[in-house]
PDB file of C-alpha atoms in Angstrom:
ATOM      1  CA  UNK I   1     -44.547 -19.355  11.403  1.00  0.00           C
ATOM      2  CA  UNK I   2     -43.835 -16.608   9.030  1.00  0.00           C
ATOM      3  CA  UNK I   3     -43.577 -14.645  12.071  1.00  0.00           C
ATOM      4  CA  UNK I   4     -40.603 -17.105  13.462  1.00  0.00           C
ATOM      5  CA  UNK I   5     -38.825 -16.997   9.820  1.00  0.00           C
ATOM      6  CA  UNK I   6     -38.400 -13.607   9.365  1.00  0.00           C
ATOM      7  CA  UNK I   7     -36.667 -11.989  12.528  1.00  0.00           C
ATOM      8  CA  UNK I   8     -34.363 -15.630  12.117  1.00  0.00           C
ATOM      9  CA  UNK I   9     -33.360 -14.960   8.633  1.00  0.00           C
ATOM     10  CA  UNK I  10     -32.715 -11.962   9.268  1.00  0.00           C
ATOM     11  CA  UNK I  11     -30.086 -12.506  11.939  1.00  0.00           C
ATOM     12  CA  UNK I  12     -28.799 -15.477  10.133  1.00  0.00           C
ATOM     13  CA  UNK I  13     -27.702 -13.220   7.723  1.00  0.00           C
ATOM     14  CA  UNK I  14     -25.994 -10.762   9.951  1.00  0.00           C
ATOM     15  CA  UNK I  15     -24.496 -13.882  11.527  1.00  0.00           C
ATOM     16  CA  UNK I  16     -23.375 -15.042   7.733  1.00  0.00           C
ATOM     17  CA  UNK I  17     -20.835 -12.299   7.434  1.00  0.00           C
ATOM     18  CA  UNK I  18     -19.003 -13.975  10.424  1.00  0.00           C
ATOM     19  CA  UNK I  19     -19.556 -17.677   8.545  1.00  0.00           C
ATOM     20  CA  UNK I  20     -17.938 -16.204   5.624  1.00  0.00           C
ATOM     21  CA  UNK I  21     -15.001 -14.778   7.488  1.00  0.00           C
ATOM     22  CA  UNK I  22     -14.298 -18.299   9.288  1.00  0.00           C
ATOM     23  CA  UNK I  23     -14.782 -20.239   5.863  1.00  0.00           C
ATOM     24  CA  UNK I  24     -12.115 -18.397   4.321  1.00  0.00           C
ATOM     25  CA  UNK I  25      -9.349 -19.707   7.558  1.00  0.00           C
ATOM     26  CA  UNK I  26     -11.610 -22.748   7.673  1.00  0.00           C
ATOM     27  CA  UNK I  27     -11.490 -24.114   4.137  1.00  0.00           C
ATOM     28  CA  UNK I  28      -9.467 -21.639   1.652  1.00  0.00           C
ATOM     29  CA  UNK I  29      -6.698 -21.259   4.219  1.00  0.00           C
ATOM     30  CA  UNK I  30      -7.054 -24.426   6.072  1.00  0.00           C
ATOM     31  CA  UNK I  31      -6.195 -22.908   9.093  1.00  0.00           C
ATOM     32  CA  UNK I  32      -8.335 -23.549  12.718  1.00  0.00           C
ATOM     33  CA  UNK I  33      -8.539 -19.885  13.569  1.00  0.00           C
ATOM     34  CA  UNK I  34      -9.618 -19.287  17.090  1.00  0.00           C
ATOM     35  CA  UNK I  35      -8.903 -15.360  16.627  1.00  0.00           C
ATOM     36  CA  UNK I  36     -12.446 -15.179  15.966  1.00  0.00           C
ATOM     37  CA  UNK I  37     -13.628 -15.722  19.286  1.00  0.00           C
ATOM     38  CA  UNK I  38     -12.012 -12.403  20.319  1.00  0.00           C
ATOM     39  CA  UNK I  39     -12.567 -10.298  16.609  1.00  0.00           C
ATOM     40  CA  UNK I  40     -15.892 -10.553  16.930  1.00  0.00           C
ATOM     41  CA  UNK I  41     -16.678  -8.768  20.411  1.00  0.00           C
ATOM     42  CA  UNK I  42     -14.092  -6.947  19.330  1.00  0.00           C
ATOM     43  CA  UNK I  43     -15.406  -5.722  16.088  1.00  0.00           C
ATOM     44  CA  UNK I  44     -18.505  -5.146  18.697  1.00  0.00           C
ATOM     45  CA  UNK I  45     -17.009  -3.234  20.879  1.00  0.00           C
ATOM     46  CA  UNK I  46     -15.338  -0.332  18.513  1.00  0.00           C
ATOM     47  CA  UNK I  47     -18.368  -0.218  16.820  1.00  0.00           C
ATOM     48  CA  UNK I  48     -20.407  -0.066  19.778  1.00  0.00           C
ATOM     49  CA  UNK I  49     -17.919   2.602  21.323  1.00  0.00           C
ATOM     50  CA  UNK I  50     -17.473   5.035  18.149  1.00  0.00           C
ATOM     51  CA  UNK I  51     -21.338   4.990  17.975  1.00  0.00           C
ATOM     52  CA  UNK I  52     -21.445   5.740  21.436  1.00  0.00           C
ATOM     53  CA  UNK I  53     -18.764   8.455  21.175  1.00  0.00           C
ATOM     54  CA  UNK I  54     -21.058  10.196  18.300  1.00  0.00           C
ATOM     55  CA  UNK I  55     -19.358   8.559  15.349  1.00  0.00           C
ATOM     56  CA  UNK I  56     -21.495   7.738  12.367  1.00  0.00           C
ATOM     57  CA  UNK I  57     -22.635   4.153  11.601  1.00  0.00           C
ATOM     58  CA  UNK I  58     -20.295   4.041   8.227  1.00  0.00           C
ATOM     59  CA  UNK I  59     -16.539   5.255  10.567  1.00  0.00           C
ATOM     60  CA  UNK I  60     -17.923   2.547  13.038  1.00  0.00           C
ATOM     61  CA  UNK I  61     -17.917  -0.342  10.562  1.00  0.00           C
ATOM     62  CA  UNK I  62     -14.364   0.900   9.090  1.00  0.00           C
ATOM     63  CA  UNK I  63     -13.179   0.883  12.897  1.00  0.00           C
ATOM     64  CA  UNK I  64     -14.402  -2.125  13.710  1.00  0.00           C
ATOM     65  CA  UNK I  65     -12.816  -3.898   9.857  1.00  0.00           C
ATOM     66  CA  UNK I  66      -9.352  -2.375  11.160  1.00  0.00           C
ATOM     67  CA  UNK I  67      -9.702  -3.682  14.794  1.00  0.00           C
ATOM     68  CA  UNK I  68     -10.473  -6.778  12.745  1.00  0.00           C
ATOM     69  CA  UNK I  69      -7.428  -6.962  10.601  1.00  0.00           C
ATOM     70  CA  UNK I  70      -4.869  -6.157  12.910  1.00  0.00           C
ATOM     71  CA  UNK I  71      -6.215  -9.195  15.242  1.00  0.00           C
ATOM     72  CA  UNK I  72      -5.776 -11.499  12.119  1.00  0.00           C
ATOM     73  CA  UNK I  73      -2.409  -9.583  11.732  1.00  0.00           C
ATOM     74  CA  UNK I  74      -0.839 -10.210  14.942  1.00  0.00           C
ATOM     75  CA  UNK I  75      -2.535 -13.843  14.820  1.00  0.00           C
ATOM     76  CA  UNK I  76      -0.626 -14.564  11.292  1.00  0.00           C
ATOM     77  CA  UNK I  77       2.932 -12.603  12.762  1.00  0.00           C
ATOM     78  CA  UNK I  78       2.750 -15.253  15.717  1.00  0.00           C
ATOM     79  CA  UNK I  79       2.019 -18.307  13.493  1.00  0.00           C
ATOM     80  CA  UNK I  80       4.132 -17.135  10.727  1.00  0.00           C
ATOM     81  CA  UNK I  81       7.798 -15.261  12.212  1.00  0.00           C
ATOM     82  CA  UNK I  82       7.347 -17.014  14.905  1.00  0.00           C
ATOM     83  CA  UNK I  83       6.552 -19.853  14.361  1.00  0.00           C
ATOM     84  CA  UNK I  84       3.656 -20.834  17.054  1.00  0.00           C
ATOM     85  CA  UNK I  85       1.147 -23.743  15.666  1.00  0.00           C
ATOM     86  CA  UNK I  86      -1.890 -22.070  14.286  1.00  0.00           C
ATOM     87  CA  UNK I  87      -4.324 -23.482  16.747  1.00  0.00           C
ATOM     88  CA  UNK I  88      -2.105 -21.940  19.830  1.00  0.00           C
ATOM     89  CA  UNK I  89      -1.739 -18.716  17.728  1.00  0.00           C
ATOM     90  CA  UNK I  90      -5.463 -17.568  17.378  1.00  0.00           C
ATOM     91  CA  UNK I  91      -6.206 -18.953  20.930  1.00  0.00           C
ATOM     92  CA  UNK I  92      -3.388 -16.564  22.011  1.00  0.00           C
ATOM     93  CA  UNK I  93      -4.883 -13.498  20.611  1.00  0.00           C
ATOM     94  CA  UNK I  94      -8.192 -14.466  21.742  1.00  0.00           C
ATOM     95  CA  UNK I  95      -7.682 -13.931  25.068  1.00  0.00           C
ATOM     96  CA  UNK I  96      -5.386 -11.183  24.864  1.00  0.00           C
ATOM     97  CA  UNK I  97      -8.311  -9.859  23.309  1.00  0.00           C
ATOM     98  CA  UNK I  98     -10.339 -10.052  26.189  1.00  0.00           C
ATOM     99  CA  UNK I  99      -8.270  -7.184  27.623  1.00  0.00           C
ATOM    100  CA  UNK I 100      -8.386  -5.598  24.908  1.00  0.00           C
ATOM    101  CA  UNK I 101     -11.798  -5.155  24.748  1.00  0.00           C
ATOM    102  CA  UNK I 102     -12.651  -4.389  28.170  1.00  0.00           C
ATOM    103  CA  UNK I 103      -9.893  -1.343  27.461  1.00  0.00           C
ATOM    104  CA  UNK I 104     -12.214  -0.429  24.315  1.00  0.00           C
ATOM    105  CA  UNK I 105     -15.316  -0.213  26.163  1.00  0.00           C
ATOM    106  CA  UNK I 106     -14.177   0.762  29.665  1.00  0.00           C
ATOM    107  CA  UNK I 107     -16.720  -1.752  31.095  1.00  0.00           C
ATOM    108  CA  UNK I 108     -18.240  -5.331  30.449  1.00  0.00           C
ATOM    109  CA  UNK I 109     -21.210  -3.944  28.705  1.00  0.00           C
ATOM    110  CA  UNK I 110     -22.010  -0.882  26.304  1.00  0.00           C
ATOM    111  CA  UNK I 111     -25.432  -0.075  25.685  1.00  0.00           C
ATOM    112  CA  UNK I 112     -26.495   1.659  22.654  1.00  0.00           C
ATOM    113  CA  UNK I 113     -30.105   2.468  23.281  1.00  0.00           C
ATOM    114  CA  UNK I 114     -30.658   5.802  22.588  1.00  0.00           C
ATOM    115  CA  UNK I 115     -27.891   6.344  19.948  1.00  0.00           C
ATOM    116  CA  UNK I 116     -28.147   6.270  16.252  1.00  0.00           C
ATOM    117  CA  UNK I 117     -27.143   3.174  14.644  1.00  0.00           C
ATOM    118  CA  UNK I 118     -27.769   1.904  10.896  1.00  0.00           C
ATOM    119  CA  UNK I 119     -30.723  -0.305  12.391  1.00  0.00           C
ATOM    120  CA  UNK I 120     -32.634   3.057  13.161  1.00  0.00           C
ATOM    121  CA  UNK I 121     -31.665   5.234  11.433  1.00  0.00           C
ATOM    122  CA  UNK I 122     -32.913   2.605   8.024  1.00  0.00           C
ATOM    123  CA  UNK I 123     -36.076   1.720  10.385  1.00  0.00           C
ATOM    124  CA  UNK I 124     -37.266   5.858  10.246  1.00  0.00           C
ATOM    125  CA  UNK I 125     -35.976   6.016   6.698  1.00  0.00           C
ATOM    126  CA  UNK I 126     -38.282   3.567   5.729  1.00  0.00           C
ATOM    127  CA  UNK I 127     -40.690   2.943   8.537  1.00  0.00           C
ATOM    128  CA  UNK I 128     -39.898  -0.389   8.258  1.00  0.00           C
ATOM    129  CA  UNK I 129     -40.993  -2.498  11.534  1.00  0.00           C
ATOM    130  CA  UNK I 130     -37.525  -4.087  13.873  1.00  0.00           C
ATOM    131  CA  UNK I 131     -37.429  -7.277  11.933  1.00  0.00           C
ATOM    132  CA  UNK I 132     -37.537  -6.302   8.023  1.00  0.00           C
ATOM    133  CA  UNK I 133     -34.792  -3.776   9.021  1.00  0.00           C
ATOM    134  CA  UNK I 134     -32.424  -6.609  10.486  1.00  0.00           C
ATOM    135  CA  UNK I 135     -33.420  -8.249   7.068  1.00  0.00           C
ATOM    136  CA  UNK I 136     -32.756  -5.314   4.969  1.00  0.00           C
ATOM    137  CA  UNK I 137     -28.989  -4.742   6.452  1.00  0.00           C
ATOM    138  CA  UNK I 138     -28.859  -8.487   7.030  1.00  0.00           C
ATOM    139  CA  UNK I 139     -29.143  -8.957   2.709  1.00  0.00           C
ATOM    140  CA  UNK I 140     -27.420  -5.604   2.003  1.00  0.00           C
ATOM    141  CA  UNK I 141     -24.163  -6.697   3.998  1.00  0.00           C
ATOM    142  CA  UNK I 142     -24.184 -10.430   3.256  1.00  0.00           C
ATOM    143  CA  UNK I 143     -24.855  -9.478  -0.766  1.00  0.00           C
ATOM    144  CA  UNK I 144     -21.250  -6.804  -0.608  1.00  0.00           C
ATOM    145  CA  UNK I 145     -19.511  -9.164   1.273  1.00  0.00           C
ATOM    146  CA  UNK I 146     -19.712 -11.968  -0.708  1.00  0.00           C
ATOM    147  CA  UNK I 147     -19.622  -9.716  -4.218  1.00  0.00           C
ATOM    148  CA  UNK I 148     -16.794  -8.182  -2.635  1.00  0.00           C
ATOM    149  CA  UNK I 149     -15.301 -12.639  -1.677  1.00  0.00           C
ATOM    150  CA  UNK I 150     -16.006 -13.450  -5.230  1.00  0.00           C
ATOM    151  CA  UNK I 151     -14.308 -11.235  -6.807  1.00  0.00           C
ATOM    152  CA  UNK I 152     -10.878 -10.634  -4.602  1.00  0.00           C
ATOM    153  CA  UNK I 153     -10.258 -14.244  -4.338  1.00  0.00           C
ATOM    154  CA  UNK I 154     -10.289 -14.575  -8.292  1.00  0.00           C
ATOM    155  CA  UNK I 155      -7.922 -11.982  -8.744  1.00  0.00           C
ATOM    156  CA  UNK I 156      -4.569 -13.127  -9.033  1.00  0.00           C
ATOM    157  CA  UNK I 157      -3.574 -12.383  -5.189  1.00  0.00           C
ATOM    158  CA  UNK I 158      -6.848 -14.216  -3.970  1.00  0.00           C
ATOM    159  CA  UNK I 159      -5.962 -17.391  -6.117  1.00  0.00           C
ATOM    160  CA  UNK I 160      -2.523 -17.660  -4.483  1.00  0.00           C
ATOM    161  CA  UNK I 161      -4.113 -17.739  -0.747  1.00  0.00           C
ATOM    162  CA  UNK I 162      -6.496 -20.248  -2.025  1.00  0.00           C
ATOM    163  CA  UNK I 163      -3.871 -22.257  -3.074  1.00  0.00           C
ATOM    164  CA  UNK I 164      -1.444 -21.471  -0.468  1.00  0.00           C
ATOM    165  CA  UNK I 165      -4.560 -23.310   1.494  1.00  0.00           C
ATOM    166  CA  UNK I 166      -4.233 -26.340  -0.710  1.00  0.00           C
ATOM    167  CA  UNK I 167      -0.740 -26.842  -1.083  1.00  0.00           C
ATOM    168  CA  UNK I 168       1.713 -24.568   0.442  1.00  0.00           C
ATOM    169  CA  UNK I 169       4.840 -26.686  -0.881  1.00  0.00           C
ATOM    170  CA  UNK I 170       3.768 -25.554  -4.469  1.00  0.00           C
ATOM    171  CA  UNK I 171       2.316 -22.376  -4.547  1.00  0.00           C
ATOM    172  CA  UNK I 172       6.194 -21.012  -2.213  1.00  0.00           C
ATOM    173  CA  UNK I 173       7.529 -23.385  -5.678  1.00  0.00           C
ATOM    174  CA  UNK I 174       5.604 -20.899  -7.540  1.00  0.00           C
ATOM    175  CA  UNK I 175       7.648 -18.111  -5.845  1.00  0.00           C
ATOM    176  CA  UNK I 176       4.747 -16.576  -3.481  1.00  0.00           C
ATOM    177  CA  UNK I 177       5.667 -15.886  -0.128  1.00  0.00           C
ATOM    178  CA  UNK I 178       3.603 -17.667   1.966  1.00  0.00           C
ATOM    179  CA  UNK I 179       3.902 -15.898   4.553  1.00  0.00           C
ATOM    180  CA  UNK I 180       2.005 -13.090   3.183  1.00  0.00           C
ATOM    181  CA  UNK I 181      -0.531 -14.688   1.636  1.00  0.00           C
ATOM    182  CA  UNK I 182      -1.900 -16.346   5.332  1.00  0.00           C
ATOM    183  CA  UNK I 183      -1.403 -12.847   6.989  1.00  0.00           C
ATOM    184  CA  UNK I 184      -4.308 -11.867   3.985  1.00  0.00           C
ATOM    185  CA  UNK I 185      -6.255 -14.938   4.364  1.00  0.00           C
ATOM    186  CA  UNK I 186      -6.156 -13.912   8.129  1.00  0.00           C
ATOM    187  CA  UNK I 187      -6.626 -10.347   7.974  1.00  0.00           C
ATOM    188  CA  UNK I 188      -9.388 -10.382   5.745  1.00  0.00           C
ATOM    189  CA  UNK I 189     -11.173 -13.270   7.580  1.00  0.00           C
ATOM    190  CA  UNK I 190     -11.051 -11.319  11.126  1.00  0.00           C
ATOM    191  CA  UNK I 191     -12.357  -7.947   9.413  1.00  0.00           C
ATOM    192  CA  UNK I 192     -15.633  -9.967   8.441  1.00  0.00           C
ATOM    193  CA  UNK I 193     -16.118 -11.314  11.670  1.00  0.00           C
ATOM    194  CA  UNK I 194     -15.003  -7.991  13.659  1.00  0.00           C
ATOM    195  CA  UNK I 195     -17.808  -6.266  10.773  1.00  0.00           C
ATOM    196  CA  UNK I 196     -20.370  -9.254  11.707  1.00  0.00           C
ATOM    197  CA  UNK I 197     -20.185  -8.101  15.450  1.00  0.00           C
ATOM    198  CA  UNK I 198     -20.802  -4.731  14.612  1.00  0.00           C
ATOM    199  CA  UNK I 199     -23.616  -5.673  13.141  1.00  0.00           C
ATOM    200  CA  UNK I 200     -25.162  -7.959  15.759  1.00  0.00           C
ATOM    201  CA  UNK I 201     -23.984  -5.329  18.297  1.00  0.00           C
ATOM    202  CA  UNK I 202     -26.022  -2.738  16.978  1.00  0.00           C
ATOM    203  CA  UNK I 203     -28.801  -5.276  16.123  1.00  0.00           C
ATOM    204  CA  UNK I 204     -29.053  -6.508  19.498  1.00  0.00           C
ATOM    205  CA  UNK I 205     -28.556  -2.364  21.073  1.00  0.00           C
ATOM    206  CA  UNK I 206     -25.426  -3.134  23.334  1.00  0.00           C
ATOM    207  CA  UNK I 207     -22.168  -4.859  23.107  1.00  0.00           C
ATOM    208  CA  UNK I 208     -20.290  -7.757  25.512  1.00  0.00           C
ATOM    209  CA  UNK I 209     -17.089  -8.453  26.067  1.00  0.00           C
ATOM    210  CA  UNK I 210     -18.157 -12.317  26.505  1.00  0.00           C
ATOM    211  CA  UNK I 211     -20.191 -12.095  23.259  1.00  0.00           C
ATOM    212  CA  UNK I 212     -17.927 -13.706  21.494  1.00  0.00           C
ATOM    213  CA  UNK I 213     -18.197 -17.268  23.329  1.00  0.00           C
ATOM    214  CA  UNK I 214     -18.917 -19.613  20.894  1.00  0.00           C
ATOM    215  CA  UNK I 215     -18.887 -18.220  18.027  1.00  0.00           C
ATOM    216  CA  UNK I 216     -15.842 -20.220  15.995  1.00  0.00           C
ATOM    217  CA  UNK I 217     -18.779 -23.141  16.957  1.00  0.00           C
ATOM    218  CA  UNK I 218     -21.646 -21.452  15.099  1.00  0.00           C
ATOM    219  CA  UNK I 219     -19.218 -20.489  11.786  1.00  0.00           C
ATOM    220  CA  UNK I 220     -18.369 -24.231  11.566  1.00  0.00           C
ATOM    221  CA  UNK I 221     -21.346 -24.605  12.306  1.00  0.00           C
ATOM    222  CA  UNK I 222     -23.376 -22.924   8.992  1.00  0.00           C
ATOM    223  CA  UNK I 223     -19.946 -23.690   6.969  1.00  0.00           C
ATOM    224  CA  UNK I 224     -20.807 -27.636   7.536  1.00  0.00           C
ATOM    225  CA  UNK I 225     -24.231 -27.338   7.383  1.00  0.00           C
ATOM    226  CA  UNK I 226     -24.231 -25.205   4.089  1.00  0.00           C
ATOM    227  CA  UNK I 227     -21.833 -27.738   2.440  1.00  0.00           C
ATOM    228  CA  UNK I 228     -23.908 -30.595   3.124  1.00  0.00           C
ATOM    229  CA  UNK I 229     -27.102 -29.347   2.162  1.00  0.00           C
ATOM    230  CA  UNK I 230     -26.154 -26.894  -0.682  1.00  0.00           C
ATOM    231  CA  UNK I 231     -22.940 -28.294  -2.460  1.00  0.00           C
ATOM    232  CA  UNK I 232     -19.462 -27.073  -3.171  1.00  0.00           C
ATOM    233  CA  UNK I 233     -19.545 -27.704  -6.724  1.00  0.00           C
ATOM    234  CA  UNK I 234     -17.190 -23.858  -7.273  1.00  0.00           C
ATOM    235  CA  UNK I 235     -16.108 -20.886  -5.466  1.00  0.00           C
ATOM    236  CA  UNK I 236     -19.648 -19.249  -5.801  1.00  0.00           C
ATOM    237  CA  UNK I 237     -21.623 -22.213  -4.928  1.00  0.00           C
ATOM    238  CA  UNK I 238     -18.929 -22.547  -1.593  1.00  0.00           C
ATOM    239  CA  UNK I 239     -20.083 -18.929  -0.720  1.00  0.00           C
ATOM    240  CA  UNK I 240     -23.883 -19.056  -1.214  1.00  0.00           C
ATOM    241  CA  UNK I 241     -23.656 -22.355   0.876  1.00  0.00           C
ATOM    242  CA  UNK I 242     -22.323 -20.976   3.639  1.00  0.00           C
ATOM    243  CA  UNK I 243     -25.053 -17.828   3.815  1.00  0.00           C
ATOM    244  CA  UNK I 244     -27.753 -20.133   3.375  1.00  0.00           C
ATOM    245  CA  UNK I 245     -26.233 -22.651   6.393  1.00  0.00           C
ATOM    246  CA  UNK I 246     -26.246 -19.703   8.402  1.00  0.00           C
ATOM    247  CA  UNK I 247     -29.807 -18.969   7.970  1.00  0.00           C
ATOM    248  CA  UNK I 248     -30.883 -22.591   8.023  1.00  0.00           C
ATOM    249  CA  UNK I 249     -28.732 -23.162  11.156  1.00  0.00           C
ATOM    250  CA  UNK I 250     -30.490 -20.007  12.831  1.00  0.00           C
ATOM    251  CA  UNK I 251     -33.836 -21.495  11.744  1.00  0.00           C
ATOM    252  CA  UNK I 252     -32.780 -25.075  13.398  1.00  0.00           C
ATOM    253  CA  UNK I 253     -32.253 -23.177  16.848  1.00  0.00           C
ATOM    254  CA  UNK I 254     -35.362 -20.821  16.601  1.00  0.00           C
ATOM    255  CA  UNK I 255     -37.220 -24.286  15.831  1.00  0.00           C
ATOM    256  CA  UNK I 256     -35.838 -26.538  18.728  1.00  0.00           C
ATOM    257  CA  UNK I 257     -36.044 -23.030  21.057  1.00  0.00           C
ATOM    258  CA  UNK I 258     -40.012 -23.507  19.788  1.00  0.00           C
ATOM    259  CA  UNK I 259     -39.940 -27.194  20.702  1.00  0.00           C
ATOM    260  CA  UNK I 260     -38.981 -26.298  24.192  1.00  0.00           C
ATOM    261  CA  UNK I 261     -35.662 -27.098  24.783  1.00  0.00           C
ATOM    262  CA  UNK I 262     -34.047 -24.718  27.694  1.00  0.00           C
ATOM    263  CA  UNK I 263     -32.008 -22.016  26.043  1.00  0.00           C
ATOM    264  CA  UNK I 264     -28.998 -22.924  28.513  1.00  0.00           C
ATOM    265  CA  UNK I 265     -28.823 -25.823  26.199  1.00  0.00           C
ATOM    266  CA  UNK I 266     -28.107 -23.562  23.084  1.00  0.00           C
ATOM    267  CA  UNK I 267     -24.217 -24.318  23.297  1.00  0.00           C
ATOM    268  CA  UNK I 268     -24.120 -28.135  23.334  1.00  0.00           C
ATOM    269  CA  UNK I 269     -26.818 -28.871  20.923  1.00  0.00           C
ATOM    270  CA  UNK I 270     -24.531 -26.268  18.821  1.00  0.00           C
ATOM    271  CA  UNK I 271     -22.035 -28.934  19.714  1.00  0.00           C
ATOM    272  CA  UNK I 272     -23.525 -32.123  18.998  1.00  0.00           C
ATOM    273  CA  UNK I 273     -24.897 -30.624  15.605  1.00  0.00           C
ATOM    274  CA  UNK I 274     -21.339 -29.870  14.311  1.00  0.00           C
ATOM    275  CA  UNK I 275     -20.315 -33.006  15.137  1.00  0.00           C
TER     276      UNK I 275
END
């Protein structure tokens, strides 16, 4: 068992830096965001590519973030000047992204076996074995990111996209432009994801353009499933919730994988569990 819980926490976590990024469209925005379908094999493929090209792990991430933010960017300029429904927006950009990422990596599939990425190059530092490294990077980049969530959106420009989320008519009566404040919420929300493929690109040792399939699914996914079981009592709680959904949700599919059920399966029990 502990064998089972360790390799699944482990990518739970990497796959909590994506949950984060879709809570923030999901509940501070309250926005449906489909960008993140395309962000994340997006975020995959840079990081995949730069690593590839002989980039460092540390330019790869920063590559991927940008990739990231200018998806939520162009996402938020389509919702916001012109004035597309949010839903239609991010789905939109999604599959333009598509393209986009087959340009990136020149092909359908980028391996990464053989080049240095952060998973081996902290496996020789260490000598750690292939699953307490994923766990290692897994709690180092889910602990920054949500340090880094708890503190932005309590400054003052975090607290006026949270509340541009709850009530748009007063925070523009407040004199914030609205408009800016989603383009942030969106930005920041795609760089996590785009940074969460990285991650489970280099993790996994190749990237996919169709990795991304699903994925909006699995962040509503550990959102709901945090909130139920772990509370939204404050900001902090709302973040902690959502990690630990991710984790329990990737321990729910290791166990029913365990129980038998064909992986082909994966995506509607995903379905029916969100529901």
């Amino acid at each position: 068992m502990i064998d089972l819980l360790v390799p699944t926490t482990a990518q739970g976590l990497l796959w909590a830096v994506m949950a984060l990024g879709v809570y923030i469209t999901y509940r501070v925005l309250d926005v449906a965001d489909l960008t993140v379908e395309g962000s994340f094999p997006l975020g995959a493929a840079v990081a995949a590519s730069m690593l590839a090209a002989g980039f460092g792990p540390i330019p790869s991430f920063i590559g991927a973030a940008v990739a990231g933010m200018l998806a939520g960017v162009v996402t938020a300029i389509l919702h916001t000047k012109m004035k597309i429904p949010a839903l239609l927006a991010g789905i939109l950009t999604m599959i333009a992204l598509y393209s986009v990422n087959l340009r990136v990596m020149g092909k359908a599939n980028l391996s990464l076996l053989g080049t240095d990425t952060t998973f081996t190059i902290i496996r020789n530092m260490f000598g750690l074995n292939s699953a307490h490294t994923t766990l290692v990077v897994g709690v180092l980049a889910t602990v920054l990111v949500a340090v880094f969530m708890y503190w932005f959106f309590g400054t003052e420009i975090g607290a006026a996209i949270r509340a541009t989320g709850f009530n748009q008519q007063m925070i523009r009566a407040q004199g914030v432009n609205t408009d800016v404040t989603i383009m942030l919420g969106l930005l920041i929300s795609n760089a996590l994801v785009a940074i969460s493929g990285a991650l489970v690109a280099q993790s996994n040792g190749f990237a996919d353009v169709g990795m991304g399939t699903g994925t909006i699914v699995i962040g509503l996914a550990s959102v709901i499933i945090g909130e139920v079981l772990f509370g939204t009592r404050s900001f902090k709680n709302c973040i902690i919730s959502v990690i630990l959904g991710s984790v329990v949700y990737r321990i729910v599919i290791a166990a029913v994988l365990q129980m038998g059920m064909p992986p082909n399966d994966l995506k509607l029990f995903t379905s029916i569990l969100v529901a």
